[in-house]
């Protein structure tokens, strides 16, 4: 029908602002779900995120591609709104209002937690890889790197020449980590006493994975986002630095034939 | 004016990313914390006397607005994330990513306790 064609054309042409409407509708739906089903006890953002995950998973299962809803041409604007350009720009803007004193207080601990976070995640990934019988030290290293973030994994794998299967696994490990961080940070936040800017900086350093940490902290307490996001954004860089170099050399010395 | 806020934010963002990418080039990796540097610059700027006394509310509003729409941006980010990929990776991916995140989260109280003692 001509009207549907016009609407389709308009929505495709105005992808970015169409995405505002999509996210807005998801948000309103989440607010009402929260009110009606959970009596306002949950966080609207958490529900919006779960809905987004479900949509993205269902679409991904149908299309067999990797970009969720954005793989459907009609909804490509979601990819622009949620893409790295606007995301990073907005993450920087969240630093507005953060206090220098708080950052100074947590600074040293943030650096330590970054090191512990990268090396610790790497070791965990390596142990799992070995436990599952992976023999090649390049592949083991790559999976260790994937346990850092889904960017560190492929960057490391490609630079040391791991198998494409290991690289795919490392991306998956990083994605699992990101998704779990989104869910676990708000659920465990209270128990783990993530309630100060310093604690948020430590979380950012330990967990890394900017997308997961930022989404998780938003659901927990938006005021903590700038602090956690700041350390988390250094994590991937540090991981890309350490995994293919020092950590690979150490792994090779221990597990290399 | 609001556009000043957006302009300042972009300038700081690009400055931070330039540093991040330069560091990355130097060390032969990608971007080393460009966003983090940009955040640091923004925090330094907005904590100055000049910013708090001389800069107009409208300029600040430009930055605050972008900070505020960051929540819907995250929802959009989740909408285009590779959820299936996380499940398809099988046990190795699930365990290594999962244990990494749980293990590190459990370490959080320990390290943030030290952060408190430090001050």
Short mmCIF file of C-alpha atoms in Angstrom, two decimals:
data_model
loop_
_atom_site.label_atom_id
_atom_site.label_comp_id
_atom_site.label_asym_id
_atom_site.label_seq_id
_atom_site.Cartn_x
_atom_site.Cartn_y
_atom_site.Cartn_z
CA UNK A 1 0.00 0.00 0.00
CA UNK A 2 1.26 3.49 -0.77
CA UNK A 3 0.97 4.73 2.81
CA UNK A 4 3.09 1.92 4.19
CA UNK A 5 5.67 2.59 1.51
CA UNK A 6 5.80 6.24 2.47
CA UNK A 7 6.16 5.40 6.15
CA UNK A 8 8.88 2.86 5.40
CA UNK A 9 10.75 5.39 3.33
CA UNK A 10 10.43 8.05 6.00
CA UNK A 11 11.59 5.79 8.80
CA UNK A 12 14.60 4.58 6.84
CA UNK A 13 15.51 8.11 5.81
CA UNK A 14 15.19 9.44 9.36
CA UNK A 15 16.83 6.50 11.05
CA UNK A 16 18.45 8.34 13.94
CA UNK A 17 15.42 10.27 15.14
CA UNK A 18 13.22 7.21 14.53
CA UNK A 19 15.52 5.46 17.00
CA UNK A 20 14.64 8.09 19.62
CA UNK A 21 11.00 7.10 19.24
CA UNK A 22 11.79 3.37 19.45
CA UNK A 23 13.84 3.75 22.61
CA UNK A 24 11.27 6.15 24.04
CA UNK A 25 8.49 3.61 23.51
CA UNK A 26 10.58 0.85 25.12
CA UNK A 27 11.19 3.17 28.03
CA UNK A 28 7.53 4.04 28.53
CA UNK A 29 6.62 0.35 28.30
CA UNK A 30 9.28 -0.41 30.92
CA UNK A 31 7.95 2.26 33.22
CA UNK A 32 4.44 0.82 33.09
CA UNK A 33 5.70 -2.75 33.41
CA UNK A 34 7.60 -1.68 36.48
CA UNK A 35 4.54 0.03 37.94
CA UNK A 36 2.05 -2.71 37.18
CA UNK A 37 4.06 -5.93 37.44
CA UNK A 38 6.70 -5.01 39.99
CA UNK A 39 4.94 -2.24 41.91
CA UNK A 40 7.77 0.17 41.13
CA UNK A 41 10.33 -1.92 42.94
CA UNK A 42 12.62 -2.44 39.97
CA UNK A 43 14.53 0.16 38.08
CA UNK A 44 12.90 1.34 34.82
CA UNK A 45 16.26 1.30 33.08
CA UNK A 46 16.90 -2.33 34.10
CA UNK A 47 13.60 -3.41 32.59
CA UNK A 48 14.30 -1.39 29.44
CA UNK A 49 17.62 -3.14 29.17
CA UNK A 50 16.10 -6.59 29.60
CA UNK A 51 13.49 -5.80 26.95
CA UNK A 52 16.26 -4.54 24.67
CA UNK A 53 18.23 -7.75 25.25
CA UNK A 54 15.22 -9.90 24.43
CA UNK A 55 14.46 -7.96 21.25
CA UNK A 56 18.09 -8.00 20.21
CA UNK A 57 18.37 -11.73 20.93
CA UNK A 58 15.18 -12.62 19.05
CA UNK A 59 16.14 -10.53 16.04
CA UNK A 60 19.67 -11.92 16.14
CA UNK A 61 18.33 -15.46 16.18
CA UNK A 62 16.16 -14.68 13.18
CA UNK A 63 18.69 -12.78 11.06
CA UNK A 64 21.72 -14.79 12.12
CA UNK A 65 23.73 -11.58 12.18
CA UNK A 66 25.56 -9.86 15.02
CA UNK A 67 23.99 -6.43 15.38
CA UNK A 68 20.61 -7.25 16.84
CA UNK A 69 17.80 -4.93 15.85
CA UNK A 70 20.15 -2.75 13.81
CA UNK A 71 20.52 -5.56 11.25
CA UNK A 72 16.99 -4.90 10.05
CA UNK A 73 17.25 -2.02 7.52
CA UNK A 74 14.10 -0.37 8.86
CA UNK A 75 15.72 -0.11 12.29
CA UNK A 76 19.25 0.71 11.21
CA UNK A 77 18.97 4.05 13.02
CA UNK A 78 19.25 2.19 16.32
CA UNK A 79 22.75 1.31 15.24
CA UNK A 80 23.60 4.98 14.87
CA UNK A 81 22.08 5.98 18.21
CA UNK A 82 23.72 3.07 20.03
CA UNK A 83 26.91 3.10 17.97
CA UNK A 84 30.33 3.99 19.27
CA UNK A 85 30.33 7.65 18.17
CA UNK A 86 27.33 8.82 20.17
CA UNK A 87 28.01 6.36 22.97
CA UNK A 88 31.54 7.58 23.60
CA UNK A 89 30.51 11.24 23.22
CA UNK A 90 27.75 10.76 25.78
CA UNK A 91 29.98 8.81 28.17
CA UNK A 92 32.36 11.76 28.20
CA UNK A 93 29.44 14.08 28.94
CA UNK A 94 28.45 11.99 31.96
CA UNK A 95 31.71 13.11 33.57
CA UNK A 96 30.03 16.48 33.98
CA UNK A 97 29.44 16.95 37.65
CA UNK A 98 32.08 14.48 38.78
CA UNK A 99 34.23 15.92 41.52
CA UNK A 100 38.00 16.08 41.31
CA UNK A 101 38.38 15.31 45.01
CA UNK A 102 36.52 12.01 44.65
CA UNK A 103 38.72 10.96 41.75
CA UNK A 104 41.90 11.87 43.61
CA UNK A 105 40.75 9.76 46.54
CA UNK A 106 40.18 6.74 44.32
CA UNK A 107 42.99 7.32 41.84
CA UNK A 108 45.64 4.92 43.09
CA UNK A 109 43.11 2.20 43.79
CA UNK A 110 41.71 2.67 40.30
CA UNK A 111 45.13 2.03 38.77
CA UNK A 112 45.64 -1.05 40.95
CA UNK A 113 42.19 -2.39 40.14
CA UNK A 114 42.86 -1.89 36.42
CA UNK A 115 45.98 -4.06 36.65
CA UNK A 116 44.27 -6.67 38.81
CA UNK A 117 41.26 -6.60 36.49
CA UNK A 118 43.18 -7.19 33.27
CA UNK A 119 45.66 -9.73 34.63
CA UNK A 120 43.01 -11.50 36.72
CA UNK A 121 40.53 -11.86 33.87
CA UNK A 122 43.32 -13.04 31.59
CA UNK A 123 44.36 -15.75 34.06
CA UNK A 124 40.77 -16.93 34.45
CA UNK A 125 40.34 -17.14 30.69
CA UNK A 126 43.61 -19.03 30.34
CA UNK A 127 42.66 -21.55 33.03
CA UNK A 128 39.28 -22.21 31.39
CA UNK A 129 40.89 -22.59 27.97
CA UNK A 130 43.38 -25.13 29.31
CA UNK A 131 40.68 -26.95 31.27
CA UNK A 132 38.80 -27.43 28.00
CA UNK A 133 41.82 -28.96 26.39
CA UNK A 134 43.03 -26.14 24.18
CA UNK A 135 46.70 -26.75 23.47
CA UNK A 136 47.99 -23.94 21.29
CA UNK A 137 49.46 -21.21 23.46
CA UNK A 138 48.35 -18.52 20.97
CA UNK A 139 44.76 -19.72 21.25
CA UNK A 140 45.01 -19.94 25.04
CA UNK A 141 46.30 -16.37 25.20
CA UNK A 142 43.55 -15.15 22.90
CA UNK A 143 40.80 -16.66 25.03
CA UNK A 144 42.45 -15.15 28.11
CA UNK A 145 42.36 -11.79 26.35
CA UNK A 146 38.70 -12.37 25.45
CA UNK A 147 37.94 -12.71 29.14
CA UNK A 148 39.06 -9.06 29.39
CA UNK A 149 36.76 -7.55 26.76
CA UNK A 150 35.42 -8.46 23.33
CA UNK A 151 37.83 -5.93 21.83
CA UNK A 152 40.97 -7.11 23.62
CA UNK A 153 40.35 -10.70 22.49
CA UNK A 154 40.36 -10.21 18.70
CA UNK A 155 43.04 -7.50 18.86
CA UNK A 156 45.31 -9.89 20.74
CA UNK A 157 44.42 -12.89 18.63
CA UNK A 158 45.12 -11.09 15.39
CA UNK A 159 48.38 -9.63 16.57
CA UNK A 160 49.85 -12.95 17.76
CA UNK A 161 48.29 -14.99 14.94
CA UNK A 162 45.80 -17.21 16.78
CA UNK A 163 43.28 -19.42 14.98
CA UNK A 164 40.08 -17.80 13.79
CA UNK A 165 38.12 -20.19 15.98
CA UNK A 166 39.93 -18.94 19.08
CA UNK A 167 39.32 -15.36 18.03
CA UNK A 168 35.60 -16.06 17.62
CA UNK A 169 35.58 -17.69 21.07
CA UNK A 170 37.34 -14.71 22.59
CA UNK A 171 34.74 -12.34 21.17
CA UNK A 172 31.99 -14.54 22.60
CA UNK A 173 33.69 -14.61 26.00
CA UNK A 174 33.89 -10.83 25.99
CA UNK A 175 30.24 -10.51 24.99
CA UNK A 176 29.20 -12.88 27.79
CA UNK A 177 31.18 -10.78 30.21
CA UNK A 178 29.57 -7.57 29.03
CA UNK A 179 26.03 -8.96 29.20
CA UNK A 180 26.62 -10.48 32.64
CA UNK A 181 28.08 -7.22 33.93
CA UNK A 182 24.90 -5.44 32.85
CA UNK A 183 22.86 -7.90 34.89
CA UNK A 184 25.14 -8.60 37.86
CA UNK A 185 26.31 -5.10 38.78
CA UNK A 186 22.81 -3.85 39.63
CA UNK A 187 21.75 -7.12 41.29
CA UNK A 188 24.88 -7.55 43.41
CA UNK A 189 25.68 -3.86 43.78
CA UNK A 190 24.21 -3.48 47.24
CA UNK A 191 25.76 -6.65 48.62
CA UNK A 192 29.15 -5.66 47.24
CA UNK A 193 28.83 -2.14 48.65
CA UNK A 194 29.18 -0.40 45.33
CA UNK A 195 27.87 2.85 46.73
CA UNK A 196 30.73 5.34 46.64
CA UNK A 197 32.53 7.00 43.72
CA UNK A 198 35.67 5.14 44.77
CA UNK A 199 33.93 1.77 44.72
CA UNK A 200 32.57 2.61 41.27
CA UNK A 201 36.09 3.41 40.06
CA UNK A 202 37.25 0.06 41.41
CA UNK A 203 34.43 -1.76 39.62
CA UNK A 204 35.30 -0.01 36.38
CA UNK A 205 38.89 -1.10 36.76
CA UNK A 206 38.19 -4.68 37.80
CA UNK A 207 35.41 -5.53 35.39
CA UNK A 208 36.43 -3.26 32.52
CA UNK A 209 34.09 -3.87 29.56
CA UNK A 210 32.82 -0.28 29.23
CA UNK A 211 29.42 -1.18 27.79
CA UNK A 212 28.64 -3.66 30.55
CA UNK A 213 30.00 -1.57 33.40
CA UNK A 214 28.28 1.61 32.26
CA UNK A 215 24.94 -0.10 31.68
CA UNK A 216 25.20 -1.93 35.01
CA UNK A 217 26.10 1.17 36.97
CA UNK A 218 23.32 3.14 35.32
CA UNK A 219 20.82 0.62 36.61
CA UNK A 220 22.43 0.62 40.03
CA UNK A 221 22.94 4.36 40.57
CA UNK A 222 23.39 6.88 37.72
CA UNK A 223 25.49 9.13 39.98
CA UNK A 224 28.24 6.51 39.99
CA UNK A 225 28.47 6.24 36.20
CA UNK A 226 31.13 8.91 35.54
CA UNK A 227 33.54 7.37 38.03
CA UNK A 228 33.13 3.78 36.88
CA UNK A 229 33.09 4.73 33.21
CA UNK A 230 36.32 6.62 33.48
CA UNK A 231 38.39 3.71 34.74
CA UNK A 232 36.56 1.24 32.50
CA UNK A 233 37.52 3.21 29.41
CA UNK A 234 41.19 2.69 30.25
CA UNK A 235 40.68 -1.05 30.67
CA UNK A 236 40.41 -2.01 27.01
CA UNK A 237 43.48 0.06 26.19
CA UNK A 238 45.49 -1.56 28.95
CA UNK A 239 44.28 -5.00 27.92
CA UNK A 240 45.25 -4.42 24.28
CA UNK A 241 48.62 -3.35 25.59
CA UNK A 242 49.35 -6.18 28.04
CA UNK A 243 47.73 -9.26 26.49
CA UNK A 244 49.64 -9.52 23.20
CA UNK A 245 52.91 -8.49 24.87
CA UNK A 246 53.88 -9.31 28.44
CA UNK A 247 51.02 -11.68 29.20
CA UNK A 248 51.55 -13.59 25.93
CA UNK A 249 55.28 -13.90 26.63
CA UNK A 250 54.58 -15.21 30.13
CA UNK A 251 51.94 -17.64 28.86
CA UNK A 252 54.35 -18.87 26.19
CA UNK A 253 57.07 -19.37 28.78
CA UNK A 254 54.74 -21.47 30.93
CA UNK A 255 52.60 -23.38 28.40
CA UNK A 256 54.62 -23.11 25.20
CA UNK A 257 56.04 -26.32 23.82
CA UNK B 1 24.50 29.24 24.09
CA UNK B 2 23.84 25.50 24.05
CA UNK B 3 25.97 25.00 20.97
CA UNK B 4 28.99 26.24 22.93
CA UNK B 5 28.51 23.38 25.34
CA UNK B 6 28.31 20.87 22.51
CA UNK B 7 31.33 22.44 20.86
CA UNK B 8 33.41 22.35 24.04
CA UNK B 9 32.40 18.74 24.62
CA UNK B 10 33.38 17.75 21.09
CA UNK B 11 36.69 19.59 21.34
CA UNK B 12 37.56 17.78 24.58
CA UNK B 13 36.36 14.48 23.16
CA UNK B 14 38.56 14.83 20.09
CA UNK B 15 41.50 15.97 22.19
CA UNK B 16 41.17 12.94 24.46
CA UNK B 17 40.79 10.56 21.53
CA UNK B 18 43.81 12.10 19.82
CA UNK B 19 45.87 11.36 22.91
CA UNK B 20 44.38 7.88 23.19
CA UNK B 21 45.11 7.04 19.56
CA UNK B 22 48.59 8.58 19.68
CA UNK B 23 49.44 6.51 22.73
CA UNK B 24 47.97 3.52 20.94
CA UNK B 25 50.12 4.17 17.89
CA UNK B 26 53.19 4.55 20.05
CA UNK B 27 52.52 1.23 21.76
CA UNK B 28 51.26 -0.45 18.61
CA UNK B 29 47.72 -1.06 19.88
CA UNK B 30 44.37 0.65 19.20
CA UNK B 31 42.97 3.37 21.41
CA UNK B 32 44.41 3.65 24.90
CA UNK B 33 41.77 5.28 27.04
CA UNK B 34 40.91 8.19 24.76
CA UNK B 35 37.45 8.52 26.27
CA UNK B 36 38.97 8.40 29.74
CA UNK B 37 41.32 11.26 28.95
CA UNK B 38 38.45 13.29 27.52
CA UNK B 39 36.48 12.69 30.73
CA UNK B 40 39.43 13.83 32.79
CA UNK B 41 39.67 17.04 30.76
CA UNK B 42 35.97 17.71 31.16
CA UNK B 43 36.20 17.18 34.92
CA UNK B 44 39.23 19.46 35.15
CA UNK B 45 37.47 22.15 33.13
CA UNK B 46 34.19 22.03 35.01
CA UNK B 47 35.93 22.19 38.35
CA UNK B 48 37.64 25.49 37.51
CA UNK B 49 36.56 28.79 38.98
CA UNK B 50 36.15 30.25 35.50
CA UNK B 51 33.66 27.57 34.50
CA UNK B 52 31.58 27.93 37.61
CA UNK B 53 31.44 31.70 37.69
CA UNK B 54 31.69 32.94 34.12
CA UNK B 55 30.10 30.32 31.90
CA UNK B 56 26.38 30.68 31.18
CA UNK B 57 23.77 28.14 32.22
CA UNK B 58 22.82 27.62 28.57
CA UNK B 59 26.33 26.54 27.66
CA UNK B 60 26.34 24.08 30.53
CA UNK B 61 22.95 22.84 29.40
CA UNK B 62 24.48 21.69 26.11
CA UNK B 63 26.77 19.27 27.94
CA UNK B 64 24.16 18.23 30.47
CA UNK B 65 21.78 17.36 27.67
CA UNK B 66 24.20 14.94 26.05
CA UNK B 67 24.92 13.45 29.46
CA UNK B 68 21.19 12.97 29.99
CA UNK B 69 20.47 11.22 26.68
CA UNK B 70 23.20 8.77 27.41
CA UNK B 71 20.72 6.42 29.11
CA UNK B 72 18.62 5.96 25.95
CA UNK B 73 21.86 5.61 24.01
CA UNK B 74 22.78 2.67 26.24
CA UNK B 75 19.37 1.11 25.61
CA UNK B 76 20.00 1.51 21.88
CA UNK B 77 23.42 -0.03 22.36
CA UNK B 78 21.88 -3.07 24.03
CA UNK B 79 19.31 -3.25 21.21
CA UNK B 80 22.12 -3.84 18.77
CA UNK B 81 24.31 -6.09 20.90
CA UNK B 82 25.21 -9.61 19.93
CA UNK B 83 23.18 -11.56 22.50
CA UNK B 84 23.10 -14.71 20.40
CA UNK B 85 26.87 -14.58 20.04
CA UNK B 86 27.16 -14.76 23.79
CA UNK B 87 25.20 -18.00 23.87
CA UNK B 88 26.66 -19.49 20.71
CA UNK B 89 30.20 -19.31 22.09
CA UNK B 90 29.36 -22.34 24.19
CA UNK B 91 30.87 -23.37 27.45
CA UNK B 92 34.37 -21.97 27.06
CA UNK B 93 33.06 -18.50 26.26
CA UNK B 94 30.38 -18.64 28.90
CA UNK B 95 32.70 -19.86 31.64
CA UNK B 96 35.68 -17.63 30.90
CA UNK B 97 33.59 -14.48 30.48
CA UNK B 98 31.28 -15.41 33.33
CA UNK B 99 33.90 -16.37 35.90
CA UNK B 100 35.94 -13.30 34.96
CA UNK B 101 33.06 -10.98 35.71
CA UNK B 102 31.89 -12.76 38.87
CA UNK B 103 35.41 -13.15 40.24
CA UNK B 104 36.28 -9.53 39.65
CA UNK B 105 33.02 -8.30 41.14
CA UNK B 106 33.70 -10.30 44.27
CA UNK B 107 37.06 -8.57 44.58
CA UNK B 108 35.39 -5.16 44.52
CA UNK B 109 34.63 -4.78 48.25
CA UNK B 110 38.19 -5.75 49.08
CA UNK B 111 39.79 -3.15 46.85
CA UNK B 112 37.30 -0.40 47.60
CA UNK B 113 37.89 -0.99 51.28
CA UNK B 114 41.52 -0.10 50.69
CA UNK B 115 40.44 2.98 48.78
CA UNK B 116 38.57 4.08 51.87
CA UNK B 117 41.49 3.48 54.21
CA UNK B 118 43.71 5.48 51.88
CA UNK B 119 41.80 8.70 52.45
#
